[in-house]
Amino acid sequence: MASPRTLLDKLWDEHVVVPASDDAPAVLAIDLHLVHEVTSPQAFDTLRERGLSVRRPDRTLATMDHSTPTLPKRADGSLPVVNEQAGRQIDRLVENCRAFGVTLHGYDSPNRGIVHVMGPDLGATQPGMTIVCGDSHTSTHGAFGSLAFGIGTSEVTQVLATQCLLQRKAKAMAVDVDGELPSDVDAKDLILAIIAELGVGGGTGCVLEYRGEAVRSLSMEGRMTVCNMSIEAGARAGMIAPDAVTIEYLRDRAMAPAGEAWERAVDRWRRLPTDEGAAFDRTARVDACSIEPMITWGTNPGAAVRVSGVVPEPADRSDEKALAYMGFEPGQAMAGKGIDTVFIGSCTNSRIEDLRAAAEVMRGRAVASGVRTLIVPGSGPVKQQAENEGLADVFVKAGAEWREPGCSMCIAMNGDRVGAGELAVSTSNRNFEGRQGAGARTMLASPRTAAACAVAGEVVDPREFTRSPVGAGVGDA
Amino acid sequence: MKPLKAVRSVAVVLPEENIDTDRIIPARFLSTTTSDGLGKHAFHDARRLAEGVPDESFALNDARAHGAEILIAGRNFGCGSSREHAAWALGDIGVRVVISSEIADIFRANASRNGILPIVLDVESHGRLMACGFETMEVDLEACEIRPEGSEPIAFEVDGFMRRCLLDGTDHLGFLLGHYSAIESFDAARDARLAGAES
Ligand code: SF4
């Protein structure tokens, strides 16, 4: 009998075109290549210079999100781009997709969205696939049991031209999450706790497979949040084996297989999970039961503590520098820190469940005065659904801004940003210095926590809201 | 790609750990459609205390850093975003070698595809180099050795394929295109299998 294999082994074996040797990495076939406006123009230029075409336009899918504004079109029909260069990037994507025959969900497509929200929305992301994109949070798609990772622009060129990449197989690391997550603790809290445990370089060279009861009981949205941030632990990718939850999510999605092909696909997907007894290169264990709402205090995503906790003592010079940048002192309580901005969005937390969690807190309450709150749905379909469910009304009534889909304040290259010196609670994935704008100070948290902070005007444990009805809790309007 | 055999230059030490690609080039400078001339944005915010106010304590602002082609950085250099703009910006300011005790996967790939050699050292050797201040050294990729002036050489290991490509200036796209027919037949067989030709 064949020896037991991990999910990573199975994905790898299925896609090796030319095996690795001592002299060269393997040639690996790519099933889905997602393209956006920021990391692709130079790649299309190289194709032109070398007289190459896109080898598999049918496996290439483009959208615009990073430098695309989240304010609606102006009365004259033009896009309110942040500067001329951003506008040129968007135009170039349109031209390149047209010239090379690539399907583009452009500005006016109802499906347009953040690239890592759109793929799953459409059912383009499927178990067993290899998926790449010129964006490090491509790891999101691993939530479906695919091998999905970010690449640089030279590699974008390679995939466009050959639908393959030169790769060495990463190590497999099992992240076993034991026990059950408490009911008012979210997937974002779990992944922040995992990164704090592994460290920001703890997953370097590895593909993480998240396993255990707590992971199995997450929805697809929650699983995507977890896999999304694998890169913040330095990992090449994160993945979760497909199961009934995955299959139900994909059923009837626009690009998912249908009819007989669906049956065959499901059959294939069911054979993907790691075999009993398969060996991992490394293993980490995390206890879900003890996890509480988390928030970051420093300038890397591993610097997370409980919302109810205190700013830790600096462990080294980098920590000291981070504390100086954030303006925090060791021993201070996180709760009670006054905030200027709240951002709910990004490929980590802009899906329908994230918006429902935020709305649950905000319903019947108002954003504290002086706190700017931006809520940005991840895609057109998410926006539509949130409006149908009345969530958008909840946000607008509470005094938050409700925007068009896009990356928004996560990357601050589209007109949305946190001001210099401002303290923000953000549901995105990176709290690096200047990430949300020059001099911006970012604390990462879940949508539930971010919404609670918006209402309180300061850092607050969201359980103070979700455990008490409107009218009896703190910070009510 | 410009081949890299040996580099001899002054080395600049950036002691910070986890220098992410947003530090190397902030996102607001990514609205470009070319890969040229990004050096002017390299470490834009790290170099300044405020707009127009250079941070004199930042090593790359030091006059001795002039013409440096070797960068020695704290653990986990290049983490974060996959932006190749980080490698383009470093290349544009003349950096040809980056040394750390840990270098993020995607940055390492991006660097090597742009003629920049990423070297990962053990903690002890790394520590030794981190203690150097603007010392001249030679990095020899043929011999896989770093030779600081006035101290013992340090041996390093790099992926054999990366080494060959850097030494010869081979570009990966050309290498992949060399496998085109294998790719086509693999694809045809797999497409048929997924379409149900399998049992
Ligand atoms: S939301 Fe942020 S992390 Fe996600 S793709 Fe956009 S810029 Fe990247």
XYZ file of C-alpha atoms in Angstrom, chain A residues 1-382:
382
model
C 0.000 0.000 0.000
C 1.183 3.524 -0.750
C 2.596 5.333 2.267
C 0.292 7.825 3.998
C 0.480 11.357 2.606
C -0.336 14.815 3.932
C -2.709 17.171 2.136
C 0.398 19.071 0.967
C 1.967 15.856 -0.410
C -1.180 15.089 -2.392
C -1.426 18.586 -3.841
C 2.250 18.631 -4.684
C 2.322 15.191 -6.335
C -0.704 16.030 -8.463
C 0.917 19.158 -9.924
C 4.558 18.235 -10.516
C 5.328 18.546 -14.229
C 9.085 18.022 -13.905
C 10.366 16.765 -10.545
C 12.969 18.690 -8.567
C 16.583 17.595 -8.805
C 19.716 18.653 -6.968
C 20.313 21.151 -9.760
C 16.891 22.635 -10.217
C 13.545 23.135 -8.482
C 10.435 21.324 -9.684
C 8.215 22.707 -12.419
C 4.808 22.990 -10.773
C 1.529 23.388 -12.681
C -0.780 26.194 -11.572
C -4.562 25.787 -11.767
C -5.667 29.325 -11.016
C -3.785 32.582 -11.408
C -5.423 35.663 -9.917
C -4.261 39.011 -11.227
C -4.682 42.584 -9.972
C -3.597 46.043 -11.067
C -0.545 46.598 -8.837
C 1.720 43.618 -9.423
C 0.847 42.836 -13.050
C 1.717 45.749 -15.401
C 5.451 44.970 -15.437
C 4.663 41.290 -16.072
C 2.489 42.026 -19.121
C 5.255 44.349 -20.382
C 7.748 41.491 -20.218
C 5.363 39.285 -22.217
C 5.208 41.984 -24.877
C 8.973 42.506 -24.924
C 9.552 38.808 -25.414
C 6.691 38.187 -27.795
C 4.907 35.778 -25.449
C 1.187 35.212 -24.920
C -0.840 34.173 -21.866
C -0.724 30.399 -22.051
C -3.967 29.641 -20.212
C -6.343 32.616 -20.159
C -8.987 30.107 -19.007
C -7.058 29.687 -15.758
C -6.361 33.374 -15.274
C -8.793 35.744 -13.595
C -8.290 39.447 -12.974
C -9.883 42.126 -10.841
C -9.017 45.571 -9.511
C -8.854 46.244 -5.791
C -5.568 47.653 -4.436
C -5.386 51.125 -5.958
C -9.073 51.193 -6.872
C -11.019 53.836 -4.921
C -13.846 52.836 -2.585
C -15.837 56.022 -3.139
C -18.510 55.743 -5.828
C -17.989 57.109 -9.319
C -18.315 60.858 -9.770
C -21.371 62.373 -11.437
C -19.460 62.502 -14.742
C -18.825 58.752 -14.548
C -15.124 59.034 -13.705
C -13.443 57.132 -10.892
C -12.265 59.227 -7.927
C -8.721 57.812 -8.114
C -6.194 59.025 -5.547
C -3.701 60.171 -8.163
C -2.939 59.925 -11.850
C -0.624 56.955 -11.376
C -3.324 54.893 -9.668
C -5.652 55.702 -12.543
C -3.006 54.641 -15.031
C -2.548 51.327 -13.212
C -6.261 50.620 -13.478
C -6.332 51.570 -17.160
C -3.313 49.401 -17.870
C -5.005 46.382 -16.306
C -8.027 46.901 -18.553
C -5.823 47.218 -21.655
C -3.640 44.241 -20.728
C -6.574 41.934 -20.039
C -8.180 42.922 -23.313
C -4.960 42.474 -25.286
C -4.103 39.089 -23.752
C -7.636 37.669 -23.544
C -7.827 37.500 -19.749
C -11.243 37.661 -18.048
C -11.397 40.832 -15.962
C -13.998 41.697 -13.355
C -13.509 45.392 -13.907
C -14.916 48.330 -12.039
C -18.468 47.869 -13.263
C -18.656 44.107 -12.817
C -21.058 43.142 -10.011
C -18.511 40.451 -9.051
C -15.548 42.763 -8.601
C -13.886 42.615 -5.228
C -10.703 42.078 -3.298
C -8.972 39.333 -5.225
C -9.067 36.922 -2.262
C -12.736 37.546 -1.638
C -13.764 37.332 -5.287
C -12.129 33.951 -6.038
C -14.080 32.087 -3.341
C -17.264 34.118 -4.018
C -17.288 32.936 -7.614
C -16.365 29.364 -6.774
C -13.174 29.805 -8.810
C -11.239 28.714 -5.716
C -11.636 24.960 -5.283
C -10.101 22.150 -3.235
C -7.097 20.396 -4.734
C -6.002 23.375 -6.827
C -2.706 25.206 -6.948
C -3.511 28.920 -6.786
C -1.148 31.876 -7.057
C -1.444 35.650 -7.173
C 0.994 38.525 -6.963
C -0.123 39.153 -3.401
C 1.068 37.483 -0.225
C -2.423 36.923 1.180
C -3.137 34.389 -1.531
C -2.779 31.976 1.383
C -6.481 32.775 2.014
C -7.545 30.254 -0.639
C -5.864 27.449 1.299
C -9.030 27.411 3.417
C -10.538 25.248 0.652
C -7.760 22.659 0.757
C -5.792 24.188 -2.077
C -2.096 25.024 -2.207
C -2.239 28.802 -2.529
C 0.631 31.227 -2.171
C 1.800 34.707 -3.062
C 4.385 35.391 -5.745
C 6.409 38.350 -6.981
C 6.001 40.014 -10.355
C 8.766 37.972 -12.077
C 6.804 34.880 -11.114
C 3.566 36.473 -12.309
C 5.285 36.726 -15.697
C 6.322 33.076 -15.522
C 2.817 31.899 -14.717
C 1.255 34.060 -17.420
C 3.686 32.653 -19.988
C 3.781 28.992 -18.936
C 1.032 28.429 -16.328
C 3.851 26.935 -14.229
C 6.340 27.975 -11.560
C 9.740 26.792 -10.436
C 9.283 25.641 -6.856
C 10.920 23.623 -4.158
C 8.477 21.824 -1.917
C 7.963 23.551 1.417
C 7.999 21.704 4.722
C 4.656 20.595 6.125
C 3.769 21.895 9.569
C 0.668 20.740 11.433
C -0.992 23.366 13.602
C -3.310 21.411 15.855
C -5.925 23.533 17.556
C -7.341 21.480 20.381
C -10.667 22.022 22.097
C -13.460 24.409 21.265
C -13.276 28.156 20.737
C -15.473 30.019 23.239
C -18.659 31.204 21.513
C -17.810 34.908 21.640
C -14.291 34.447 20.322
C -13.722 34.690 16.566
C -11.440 33.211 13.913
C -9.398 36.436 13.921
C -8.696 36.014 17.627
C -7.605 32.445 16.957
C -5.143 33.349 14.209
C -3.723 36.298 16.175
C -3.153 33.894 19.070
C -1.522 31.349 16.736
C 0.865 33.957 15.263
C 1.736 35.222 18.751
C 2.567 31.611 19.606
C 4.598 30.782 16.456
C 6.250 34.192 16.059
C 6.336 36.226 12.830
C 9.098 34.070 11.374
C 7.916 30.818 12.964
C 6.429 29.414 9.784
C 9.225 30.382 7.354
C 9.738 27.685 4.740
C 6.572 25.861 5.820
C 3.036 25.257 4.669
C 0.778 25.222 7.725
C -2.094 22.774 7.885
C -4.607 23.901 10.509
C -6.381 20.962 12.095
C -8.414 20.002 15.115
C -11.941 20.429 16.386
C -11.823 24.222 16.664
C -10.805 24.525 13.009
C -13.379 22.006 11.781
C -16.149 23.962 13.475
C -15.242 27.220 11.741
C -17.350 28.420 8.807
C -15.616 28.925 5.443
C -15.385 32.640 6.236
C -13.623 31.887 9.516
C -11.297 29.401 7.818
C -10.375 32.020 5.224
C -9.540 34.509 7.993
C -7.220 31.955 9.573
C -5.464 30.911 6.349
C -5.239 34.547 5.201
C -2.823 35.432 7.982
C -0.539 32.380 7.606
C 1.935 34.623 5.815
C 2.130 36.785 8.953
C 3.774 33.820 10.671
C 6.197 33.743 7.744
C 4.566 30.631 6.260
C 4.479 30.058 2.531
C 0.840 29.011 2.724
C -1.860 27.825 5.096
C -4.418 25.149 4.407
C -7.415 23.349 5.832
C -8.586 20.002 4.482
C -11.903 20.155 2.619
C -14.976 18.676 4.311
C -18.774 18.957 4.172
C -18.583 22.662 5.095
C -16.299 23.334 2.112
C -18.464 21.357 -0.271
C -21.689 23.060 0.840
C -20.065 26.478 0.427
C -19.079 25.731 -3.165
C -22.297 24.099 -4.323
C -24.002 26.154 -7.055
C -21.345 28.911 -7.153
C -20.905 30.411 -10.619
C -17.542 28.837 -11.450
C -17.905 25.633 -9.439
C -18.381 22.469 -11.483
C -22.000 21.474 -12.140
C -23.935 18.277 -12.795
C -21.831 15.214 -13.354
C -18.612 17.211 -13.141
C -19.657 18.326 -9.642
C -20.071 14.733 -8.496
C -16.669 13.815 -9.886
C -15.055 16.859 -8.283
C -16.577 16.133 -4.870
C -15.304 12.604 -5.154
C -11.802 13.900 -5.798
C -12.017 16.469 -3.002
C -13.011 13.806 -0.487
C -9.717 12.006 -1.098
C -7.601 15.078 -0.297
C -7.424 15.148 3.533
C -4.175 14.058 5.157
C -4.026 10.279 5.564
C -3.985 8.707 8.982
C -0.363 8.349 10.078
C 1.127 10.773 7.538
C 4.240 12.499 8.861
C 4.653 16.255 9.225
C 8.038 17.956 9.338
C 6.918 20.029 12.304
C 3.959 20.240 14.664
C 2.561 23.022 16.854
C -0.303 22.802 19.350
C -2.647 25.550 20.408
C -5.385 25.308 23.011
C -8.577 26.925 21.696
C -10.476 26.957 24.998
C -8.224 29.564 26.588
C -8.306 32.037 23.680
C -9.959 35.407 24.293
C -10.541 38.436 22.061
C -7.095 39.593 20.893
C -5.561 42.888 19.802
C -2.052 43.914 18.754
C 0.111 46.387 20.668
C 3.181 46.516 18.387
C 4.253 46.850 14.767
C 4.136 43.251 13.644
C 1.167 40.878 13.678
C 2.822 38.603 16.238
C 2.584 41.344 18.869
C -0.885 40.406 20.080
C -2.315 40.231 23.589
C -5.777 39.743 25.044
C -7.930 42.844 24.777
C -8.267 42.518 28.539
C -4.474 42.332 28.884
C -1.664 44.850 29.245
C 1.142 46.106 27.013
C 3.988 43.650 27.668
C 7.553 44.458 28.715
C 9.730 44.796 25.587
C 11.758 41.647 24.921
C 14.342 43.306 22.677
C 15.258 46.477 20.807
C 12.665 45.859 18.104
C 9.947 45.768 20.758
C 11.267 48.996 22.279
C 11.151 50.626 18.885
C 7.621 49.335 18.339
C 6.462 50.710 21.677
C 8.019 54.088 20.882
C 6.238 54.145 17.510
C 2.907 53.188 19.050
C 3.391 55.561 21.984
C 2.595 52.782 24.477
C 4.184 52.035 27.856
C 4.699 48.517 29.223
C 2.112 47.595 31.844
C -0.610 49.887 30.455
C -4.003 48.252 29.987
C -4.972 47.848 26.327
C -8.603 48.538 27.233
C -9.361 52.207 27.555
C -6.881 53.477 24.956
C -8.637 56.263 23.067
C -8.828 55.700 19.299
C -9.260 57.892 16.211
C -10.157 55.474 13.435
C -11.820 52.103 12.930
C -11.468 50.105 9.718
C -13.596 47.033 9.095
C -12.605 45.396 5.822
C -9.671 43.785 3.921
C -9.229 40.261 2.599
C -8.920 39.090 6.214
C -12.312 40.313 7.441
C -14.668 41.750 4.825
C -16.957 38.795 4.215
C -20.602 38.542 5.115
C -20.015 36.872 8.487
C -17.532 39.566 9.457
C -20.084 42.235 8.640
C -22.794 40.377 10.560
C -20.542 40.221 13.630
C -19.837 43.955 13.396
C -23.526 44.744 12.870
C -24.496 42.667 15.881
C -22.457 45.041 18.040
C -23.461 48.233 16.242
C -27.191 47.588 15.948
C -29.014 50.312 17.876
C -25.774 51.925 18.966
C -23.770 54.846 17.613
C -20.134 55.314 16.739
C -18.458 57.459 19.417
C -18.018 61.060 18.409
C -14.682 61.844 16.818
C -14.057 58.252 15.706
C -13.964 57.836 11.946
C -15.330 54.416 11.043
C -14.998 52.956 7.587
C -16.734 49.710 6.666
C -15.691 48.280 3.322
C -17.258 45.078 1.951
C -14.865 42.661 0.263
C -16.775 42.264 -2.981
C -19.847 43.261 -4.961
C -21.821 40.168 -3.896
C -20.906 40.721 -0.230
